[in-house]
Coordinates of C-alpha atoms and ligand atoms in Angstrom, one line a residue:
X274 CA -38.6 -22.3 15.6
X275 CA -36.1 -23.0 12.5
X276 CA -33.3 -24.7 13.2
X277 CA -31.3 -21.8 11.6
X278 CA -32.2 -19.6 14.4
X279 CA -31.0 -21.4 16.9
X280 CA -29.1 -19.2 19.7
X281 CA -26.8 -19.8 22.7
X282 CA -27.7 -18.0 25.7
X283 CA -24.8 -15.1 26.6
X284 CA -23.5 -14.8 30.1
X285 CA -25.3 -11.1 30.2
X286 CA -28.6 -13.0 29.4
X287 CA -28.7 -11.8 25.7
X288 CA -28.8 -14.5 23.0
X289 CA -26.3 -14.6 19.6
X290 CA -27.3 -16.7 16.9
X291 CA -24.8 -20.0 16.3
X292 CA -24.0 -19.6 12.7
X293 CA -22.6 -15.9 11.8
X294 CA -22.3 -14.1 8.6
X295 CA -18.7 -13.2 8.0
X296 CA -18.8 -9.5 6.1
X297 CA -15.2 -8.8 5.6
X298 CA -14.1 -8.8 1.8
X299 CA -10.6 -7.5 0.6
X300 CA -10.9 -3.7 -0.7
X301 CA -10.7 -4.7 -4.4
X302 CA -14.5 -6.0 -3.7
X303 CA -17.0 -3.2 -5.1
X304 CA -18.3 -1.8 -1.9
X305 CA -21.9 -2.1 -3.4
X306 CA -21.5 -6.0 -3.7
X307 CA -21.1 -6.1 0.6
X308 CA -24.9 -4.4 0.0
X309 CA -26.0 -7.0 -2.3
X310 CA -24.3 -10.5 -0.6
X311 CA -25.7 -9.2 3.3
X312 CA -29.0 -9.3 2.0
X313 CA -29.2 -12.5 0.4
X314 CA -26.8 -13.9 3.6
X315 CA -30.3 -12.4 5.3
X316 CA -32.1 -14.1 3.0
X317 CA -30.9 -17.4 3.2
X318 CA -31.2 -17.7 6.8
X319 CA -28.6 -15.6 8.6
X320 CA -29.5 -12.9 11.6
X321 CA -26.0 -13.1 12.7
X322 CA -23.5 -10.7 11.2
X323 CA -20.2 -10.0 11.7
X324 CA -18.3 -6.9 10.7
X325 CA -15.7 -4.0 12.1
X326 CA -14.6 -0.4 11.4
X327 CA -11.8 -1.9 9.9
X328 CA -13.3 -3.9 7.4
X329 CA -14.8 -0.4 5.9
X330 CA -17.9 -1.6 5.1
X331 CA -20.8 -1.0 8.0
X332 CA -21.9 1.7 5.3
X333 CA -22.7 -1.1 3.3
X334 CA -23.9 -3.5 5.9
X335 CA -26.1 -1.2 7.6
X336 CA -27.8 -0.6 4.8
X337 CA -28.6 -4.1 3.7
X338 CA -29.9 -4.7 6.5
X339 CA -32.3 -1.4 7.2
X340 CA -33.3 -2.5 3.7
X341 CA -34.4 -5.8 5.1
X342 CA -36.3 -4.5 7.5
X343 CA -38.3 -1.7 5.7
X344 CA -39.5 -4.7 3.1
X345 CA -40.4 -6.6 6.2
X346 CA -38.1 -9.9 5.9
X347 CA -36.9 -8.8 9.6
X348 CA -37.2 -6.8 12.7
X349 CA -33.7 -5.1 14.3
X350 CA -34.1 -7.1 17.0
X351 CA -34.3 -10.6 14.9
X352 CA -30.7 -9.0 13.6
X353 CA -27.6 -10.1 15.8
X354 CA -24.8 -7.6 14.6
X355 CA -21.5 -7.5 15.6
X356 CA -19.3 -4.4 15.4
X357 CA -15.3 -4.0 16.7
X358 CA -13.2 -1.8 18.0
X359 CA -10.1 -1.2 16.1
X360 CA -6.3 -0.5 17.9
X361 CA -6.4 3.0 17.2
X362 CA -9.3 3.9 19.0
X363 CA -8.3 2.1 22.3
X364 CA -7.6 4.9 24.2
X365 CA -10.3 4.9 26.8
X366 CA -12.0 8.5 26.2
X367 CA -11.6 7.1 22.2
X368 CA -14.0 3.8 22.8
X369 CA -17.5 5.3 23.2
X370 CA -16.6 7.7 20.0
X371 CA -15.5 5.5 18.0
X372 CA -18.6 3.1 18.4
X373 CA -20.5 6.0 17.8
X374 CA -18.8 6.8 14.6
X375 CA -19.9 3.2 13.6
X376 CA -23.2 3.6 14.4
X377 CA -23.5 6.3 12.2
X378 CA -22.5 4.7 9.4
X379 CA -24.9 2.1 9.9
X380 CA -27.1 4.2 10.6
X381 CA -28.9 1.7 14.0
X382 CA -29.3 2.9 17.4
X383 CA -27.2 -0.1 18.9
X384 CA -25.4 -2.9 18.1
X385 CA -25.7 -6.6 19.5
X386 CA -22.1 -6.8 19.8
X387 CA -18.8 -4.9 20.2
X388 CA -15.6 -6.8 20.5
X389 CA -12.3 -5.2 21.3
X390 CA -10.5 -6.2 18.0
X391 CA -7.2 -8.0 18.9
X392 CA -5.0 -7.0 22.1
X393 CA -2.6 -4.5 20.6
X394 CA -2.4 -1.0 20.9
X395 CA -1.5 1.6 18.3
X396 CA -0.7 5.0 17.7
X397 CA -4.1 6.6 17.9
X398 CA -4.9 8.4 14.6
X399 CA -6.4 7.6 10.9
X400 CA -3.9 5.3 9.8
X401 CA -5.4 1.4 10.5
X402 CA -1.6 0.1 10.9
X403 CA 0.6 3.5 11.8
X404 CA 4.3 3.2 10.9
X405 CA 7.0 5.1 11.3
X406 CA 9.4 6.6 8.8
X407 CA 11.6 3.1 9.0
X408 CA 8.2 1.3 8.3
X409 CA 8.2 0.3 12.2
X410 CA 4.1 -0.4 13.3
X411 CA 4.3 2.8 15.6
X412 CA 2.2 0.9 19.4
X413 CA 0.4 2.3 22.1
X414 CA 0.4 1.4 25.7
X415 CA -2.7 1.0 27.1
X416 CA -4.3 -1.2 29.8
X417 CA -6.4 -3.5 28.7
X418 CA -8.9 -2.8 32.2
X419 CA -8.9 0.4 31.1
X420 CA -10.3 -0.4 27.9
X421 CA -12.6 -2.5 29.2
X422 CA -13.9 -0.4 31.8
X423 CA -14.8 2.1 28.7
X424 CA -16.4 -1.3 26.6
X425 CA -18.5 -1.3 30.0
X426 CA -19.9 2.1 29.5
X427 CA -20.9 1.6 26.6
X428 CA -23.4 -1.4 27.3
X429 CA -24.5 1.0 30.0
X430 CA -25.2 3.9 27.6
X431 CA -27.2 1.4 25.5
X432 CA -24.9 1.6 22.2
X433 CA -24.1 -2.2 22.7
X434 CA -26.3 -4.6 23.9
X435 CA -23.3 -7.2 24.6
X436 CA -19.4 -6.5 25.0
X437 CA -16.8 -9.0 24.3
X438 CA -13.3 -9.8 23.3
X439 CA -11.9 -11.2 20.0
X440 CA -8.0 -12.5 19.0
X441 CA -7.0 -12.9 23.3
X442 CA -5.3 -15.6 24.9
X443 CA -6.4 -17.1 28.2
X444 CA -3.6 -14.4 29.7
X445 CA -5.5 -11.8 28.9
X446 CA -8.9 -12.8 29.4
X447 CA -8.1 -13.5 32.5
X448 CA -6.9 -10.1 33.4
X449 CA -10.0 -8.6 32.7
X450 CA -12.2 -11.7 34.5
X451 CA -9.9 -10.7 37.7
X452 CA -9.9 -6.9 37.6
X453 CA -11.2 -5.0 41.1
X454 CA -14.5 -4.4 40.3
X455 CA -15.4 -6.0 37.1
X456 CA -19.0 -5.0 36.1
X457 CA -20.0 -7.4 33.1
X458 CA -17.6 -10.4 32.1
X459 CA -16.7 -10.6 28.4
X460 CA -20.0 -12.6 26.7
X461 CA -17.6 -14.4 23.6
X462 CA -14.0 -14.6 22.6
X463 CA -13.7 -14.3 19.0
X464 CA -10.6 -16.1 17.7
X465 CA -9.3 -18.2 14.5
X466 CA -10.1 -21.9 15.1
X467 CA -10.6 -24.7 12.7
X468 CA -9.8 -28.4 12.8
X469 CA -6.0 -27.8 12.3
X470 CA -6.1 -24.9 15.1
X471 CA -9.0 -26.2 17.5
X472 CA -8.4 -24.3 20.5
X473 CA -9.1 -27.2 22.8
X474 CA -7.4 -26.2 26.1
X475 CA -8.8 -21.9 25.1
X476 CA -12.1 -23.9 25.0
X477 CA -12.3 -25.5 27.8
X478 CA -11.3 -22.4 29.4
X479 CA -14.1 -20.2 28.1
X480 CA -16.7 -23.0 29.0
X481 CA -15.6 -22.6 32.4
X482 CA -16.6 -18.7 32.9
X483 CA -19.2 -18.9 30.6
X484 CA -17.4 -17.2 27.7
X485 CA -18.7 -18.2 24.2
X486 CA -16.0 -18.9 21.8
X487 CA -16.8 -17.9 17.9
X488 CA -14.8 -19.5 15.5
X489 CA -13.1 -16.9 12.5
X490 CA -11.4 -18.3 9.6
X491 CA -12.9 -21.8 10.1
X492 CA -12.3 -22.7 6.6
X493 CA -9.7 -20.5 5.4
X494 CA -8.0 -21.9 2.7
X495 CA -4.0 -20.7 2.5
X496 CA -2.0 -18.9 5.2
X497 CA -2.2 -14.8 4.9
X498 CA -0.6 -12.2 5.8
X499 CA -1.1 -8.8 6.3
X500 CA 0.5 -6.3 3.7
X501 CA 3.4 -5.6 4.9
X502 CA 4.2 -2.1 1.9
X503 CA 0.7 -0.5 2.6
X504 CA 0.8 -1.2 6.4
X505 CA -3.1 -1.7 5.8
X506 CA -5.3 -4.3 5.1
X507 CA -3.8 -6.1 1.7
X508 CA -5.4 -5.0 -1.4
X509 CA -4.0 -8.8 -2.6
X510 CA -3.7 -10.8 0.4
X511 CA -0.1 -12.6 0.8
X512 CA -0.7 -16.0 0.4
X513 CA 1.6 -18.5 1.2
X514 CA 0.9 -21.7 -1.0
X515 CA 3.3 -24.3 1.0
X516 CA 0.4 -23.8 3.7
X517 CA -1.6 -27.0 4.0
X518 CA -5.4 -27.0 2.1
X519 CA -8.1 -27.5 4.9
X520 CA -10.6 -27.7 2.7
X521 CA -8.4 -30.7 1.0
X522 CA -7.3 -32.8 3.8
X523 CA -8.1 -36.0 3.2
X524 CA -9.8 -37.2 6.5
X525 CA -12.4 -33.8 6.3
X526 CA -13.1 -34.8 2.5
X527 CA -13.9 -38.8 3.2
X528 CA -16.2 -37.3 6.1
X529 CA -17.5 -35.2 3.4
X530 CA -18.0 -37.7 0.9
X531 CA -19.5 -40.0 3.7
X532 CA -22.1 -37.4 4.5
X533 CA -22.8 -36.0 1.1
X534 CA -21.9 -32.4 1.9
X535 CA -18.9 -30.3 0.9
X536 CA -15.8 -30.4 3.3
X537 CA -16.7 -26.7 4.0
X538 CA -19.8 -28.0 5.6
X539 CA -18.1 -30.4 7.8
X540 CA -15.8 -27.9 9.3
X541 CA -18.5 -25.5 10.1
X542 CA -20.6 -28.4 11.7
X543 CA -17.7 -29.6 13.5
X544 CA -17.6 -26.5 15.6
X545 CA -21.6 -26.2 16.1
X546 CA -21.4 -29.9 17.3
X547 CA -18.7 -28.7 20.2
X548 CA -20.2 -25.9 21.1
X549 CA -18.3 -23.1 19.3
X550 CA -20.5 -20.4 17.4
X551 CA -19.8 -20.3 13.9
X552 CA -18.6 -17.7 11.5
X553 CA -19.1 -18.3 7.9
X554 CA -18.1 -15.9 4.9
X555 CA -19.2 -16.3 1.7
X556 CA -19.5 -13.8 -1.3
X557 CA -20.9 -16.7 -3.3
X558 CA -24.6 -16.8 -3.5
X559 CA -24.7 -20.4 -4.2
X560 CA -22.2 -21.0 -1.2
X561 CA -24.2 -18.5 1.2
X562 CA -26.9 -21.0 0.3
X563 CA -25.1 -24.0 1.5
X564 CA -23.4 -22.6 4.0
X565 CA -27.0 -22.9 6.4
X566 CA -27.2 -26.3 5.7
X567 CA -25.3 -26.3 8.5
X568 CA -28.6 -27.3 10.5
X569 CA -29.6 -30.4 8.2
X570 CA -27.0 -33.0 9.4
X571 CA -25.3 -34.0 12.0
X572 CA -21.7 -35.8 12.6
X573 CA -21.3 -38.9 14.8
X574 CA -19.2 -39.2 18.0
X575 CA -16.6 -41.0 15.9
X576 CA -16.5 -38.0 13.3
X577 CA -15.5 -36.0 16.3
X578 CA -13.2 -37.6 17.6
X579 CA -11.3 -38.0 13.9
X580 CA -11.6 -34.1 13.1
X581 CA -10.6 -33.8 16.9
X582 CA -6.8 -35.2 15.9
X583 CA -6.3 -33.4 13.4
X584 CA -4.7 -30.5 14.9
X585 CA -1.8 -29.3 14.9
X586 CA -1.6 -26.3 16.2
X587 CA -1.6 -24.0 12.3
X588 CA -2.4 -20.5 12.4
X589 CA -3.4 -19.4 9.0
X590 CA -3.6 -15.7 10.1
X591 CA -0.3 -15.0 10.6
X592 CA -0.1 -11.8 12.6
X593 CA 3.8 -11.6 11.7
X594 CA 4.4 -8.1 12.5
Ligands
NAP613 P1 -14.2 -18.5 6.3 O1 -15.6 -18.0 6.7 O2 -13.9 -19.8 6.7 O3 -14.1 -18.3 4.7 C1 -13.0 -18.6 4.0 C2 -13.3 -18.8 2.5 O4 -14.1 -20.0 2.3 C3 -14.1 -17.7 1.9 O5 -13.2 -16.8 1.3 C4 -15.1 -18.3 1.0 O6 -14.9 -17.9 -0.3 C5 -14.9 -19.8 1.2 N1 -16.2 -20.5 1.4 C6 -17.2 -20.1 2.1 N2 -18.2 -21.0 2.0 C7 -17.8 -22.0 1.3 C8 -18.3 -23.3 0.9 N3 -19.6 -23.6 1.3 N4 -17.5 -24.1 0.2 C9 -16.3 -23.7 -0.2 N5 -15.7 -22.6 0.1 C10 -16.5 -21.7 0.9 O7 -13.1 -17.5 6.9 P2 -12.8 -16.0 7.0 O8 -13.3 -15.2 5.9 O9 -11.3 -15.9 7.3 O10 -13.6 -15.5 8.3 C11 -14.9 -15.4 8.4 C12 -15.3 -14.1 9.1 O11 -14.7 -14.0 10.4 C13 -14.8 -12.8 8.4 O12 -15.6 -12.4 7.3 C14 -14.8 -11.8 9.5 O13 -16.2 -11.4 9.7 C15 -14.4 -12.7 10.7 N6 -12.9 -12.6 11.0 C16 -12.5 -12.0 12.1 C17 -11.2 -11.8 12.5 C18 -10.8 -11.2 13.7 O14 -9.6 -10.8 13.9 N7 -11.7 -11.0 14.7 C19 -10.2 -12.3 11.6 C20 -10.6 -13.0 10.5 C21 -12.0 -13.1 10.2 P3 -16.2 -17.3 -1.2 O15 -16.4 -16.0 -0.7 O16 -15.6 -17.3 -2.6 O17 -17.3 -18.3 -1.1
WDW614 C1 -5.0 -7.8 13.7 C2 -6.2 -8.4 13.7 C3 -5.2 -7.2 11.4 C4 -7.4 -8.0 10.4 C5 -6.5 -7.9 11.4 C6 -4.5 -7.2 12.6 C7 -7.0 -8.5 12.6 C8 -8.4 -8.8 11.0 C9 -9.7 -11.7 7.3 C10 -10.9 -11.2 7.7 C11 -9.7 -9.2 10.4 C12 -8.5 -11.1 7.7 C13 -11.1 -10.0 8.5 C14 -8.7 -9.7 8.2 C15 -3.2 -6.5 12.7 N1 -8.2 -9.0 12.3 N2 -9.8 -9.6 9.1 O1 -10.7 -9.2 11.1

């Protein structure tokens, strides 16, 4: 088999490719471009893909990859995608509904994957980030067993093959691993990590119940923030440029140099090499490309250890609010 297929088996006994396309692009991004960059991320290589109802684009997704199938590059079940469930829709009778809603759009009879979002209620409604008239975000309260218990039904009716978690702390996985009666364990926890955030100790953690951990933001270049005036996703992202450059640290660009790849390519190996499944976006064609040359090299023990120390604990997803 290619090494760009390679898979790590799921604690439900489904498999999820190791290198994942990242979908999301800001709103200012032509929604027909998201059609255009998933096929050639198919293309190149990748059958994992990674998207959301919040990102507003399964439309789009969806249809690249139908269209990959009906000219034969793929078959649905050489796909891996992953879908999430946003804050708003965490109400348990709101779960299986709103996965259905984004099956619709993407017009597939399942997905691979469906992660609660991040563990934070809100207001149930339209609005992706409700406020108040004083510009307060407006929460919910809602146990997170309850959701689950709902994220277990849906495996059950079929909609998602896999269930799983994304943004939680070891608190909070472990009060679903140690509710009465759990039925399936989360498979993955998808969080930000990155040699400057590495997650060690949430790592070590997962590995022992047999939770995958998939790496978000892995190169992400200059701290964000969420728009604070349209309580949305930012049409211009915040960007704070006193945050420190990953992708220009010094010890991840002499690794570079010494392997003849781009720093990018380092930090996405680096996580492959520890056992982390990778999530890589790119809207670049060339950079799509390179970005599965992830599979043609390989990083010493030593390398390791260096990208290892360089954490420090940096969050470039600030969720300030
Ligand atoms: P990322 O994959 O590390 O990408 C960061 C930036 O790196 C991109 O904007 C990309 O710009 C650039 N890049 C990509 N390949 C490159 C290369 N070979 N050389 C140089 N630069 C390169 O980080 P991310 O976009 O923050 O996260 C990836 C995915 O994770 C998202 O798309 C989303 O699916 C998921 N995610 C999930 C959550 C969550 O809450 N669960 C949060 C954040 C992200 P270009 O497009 O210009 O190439
Ligand atoms: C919590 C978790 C917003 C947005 C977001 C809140 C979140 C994301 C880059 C890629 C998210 C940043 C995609 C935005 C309040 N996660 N993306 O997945």
């Amino acid at each position: 088999m290619d090494p760009k297929y390679q898979r790590v088996a799921l604690n439900d006994g489904h498999f999820m490719p190791v290198l994942g396309f990242g979908s999301y692009a800001p709103p200012e991004v032509p929604r027909n471009r998201v059609v255009e960059v998933t096929k050639l991320a198919i293309e190149a290589g990748f059958r994992h893909i990674d998207s959301a109802y919040l990102y507003n684009n399964e439309e789009q997704v969806g249809l690249a990859i139908r269209s990959k199938i009906a000219d034969g590059s793929v078959k649905r079940e050489d796909i891996f995608y992953t879908s999430k469930l946003w804050c708003t829709f965490f109400r348990p009778q709101l779960v299986q509904p709103a996965l259905e809603s984004s099956l619709k759009k993407l017009q597939l009879d399942y997905v691979d994957l469906y992660l609660i979002h991040f563990p934070m209620a809100l207001k149930p409604g339209e609005t992706p980030l409700p406020k108040d008239e004083n510009g307060k975000v407006m929460f919910d309260t809602v146990d997170l067993c309850a959701i689950w218990e709902a994220m277990e039904k849906c495996k059950d009716a079929g909609l998602a093959k896999s269930i799983g978690v994304s943004n939680f702390n070891r608190r909070q996985l472990e009060m679903i691993l140690n509710k009465p009666g759990l039925k399936y364990k989360p498979v993955c926890n998808q969080v930000e990590c990155h040699p400057y955030l590495n997650q060690s100790k949430l790592l070590d953690f997962c590995k022992s119940k047999d939770i995958v951990l998939v790496a978000h933001g892995s190169r992400t270049q200059r701290r964000q923030t969420m728009c604070k005036a349209t309580g949305s996703l930012p049409k211009m992202p915040w960007v704070d440029q006193n945050s420190p450059a990953l992708l220009e640290d010094p010890v991840l660009c002499a690794l570079a140099k010494k392997h003849k790849r781009s720093p990018a390519l380092i930090a996405l190996r680096y996580q492959l090499q520890r056992g982390v499944v990778v999530l890589a976006k790119s809207y670049n064609e060339q950079r799509i490309r390179e970005n599965v040359q992830v599979f043609e090299f390989q990083l010493t023990w030593e390398d390791m250890k260096v990208l290892d120390d360089l954490n420090r604990n940096f969050r470039y997803v600030a969720m300030d609010m």
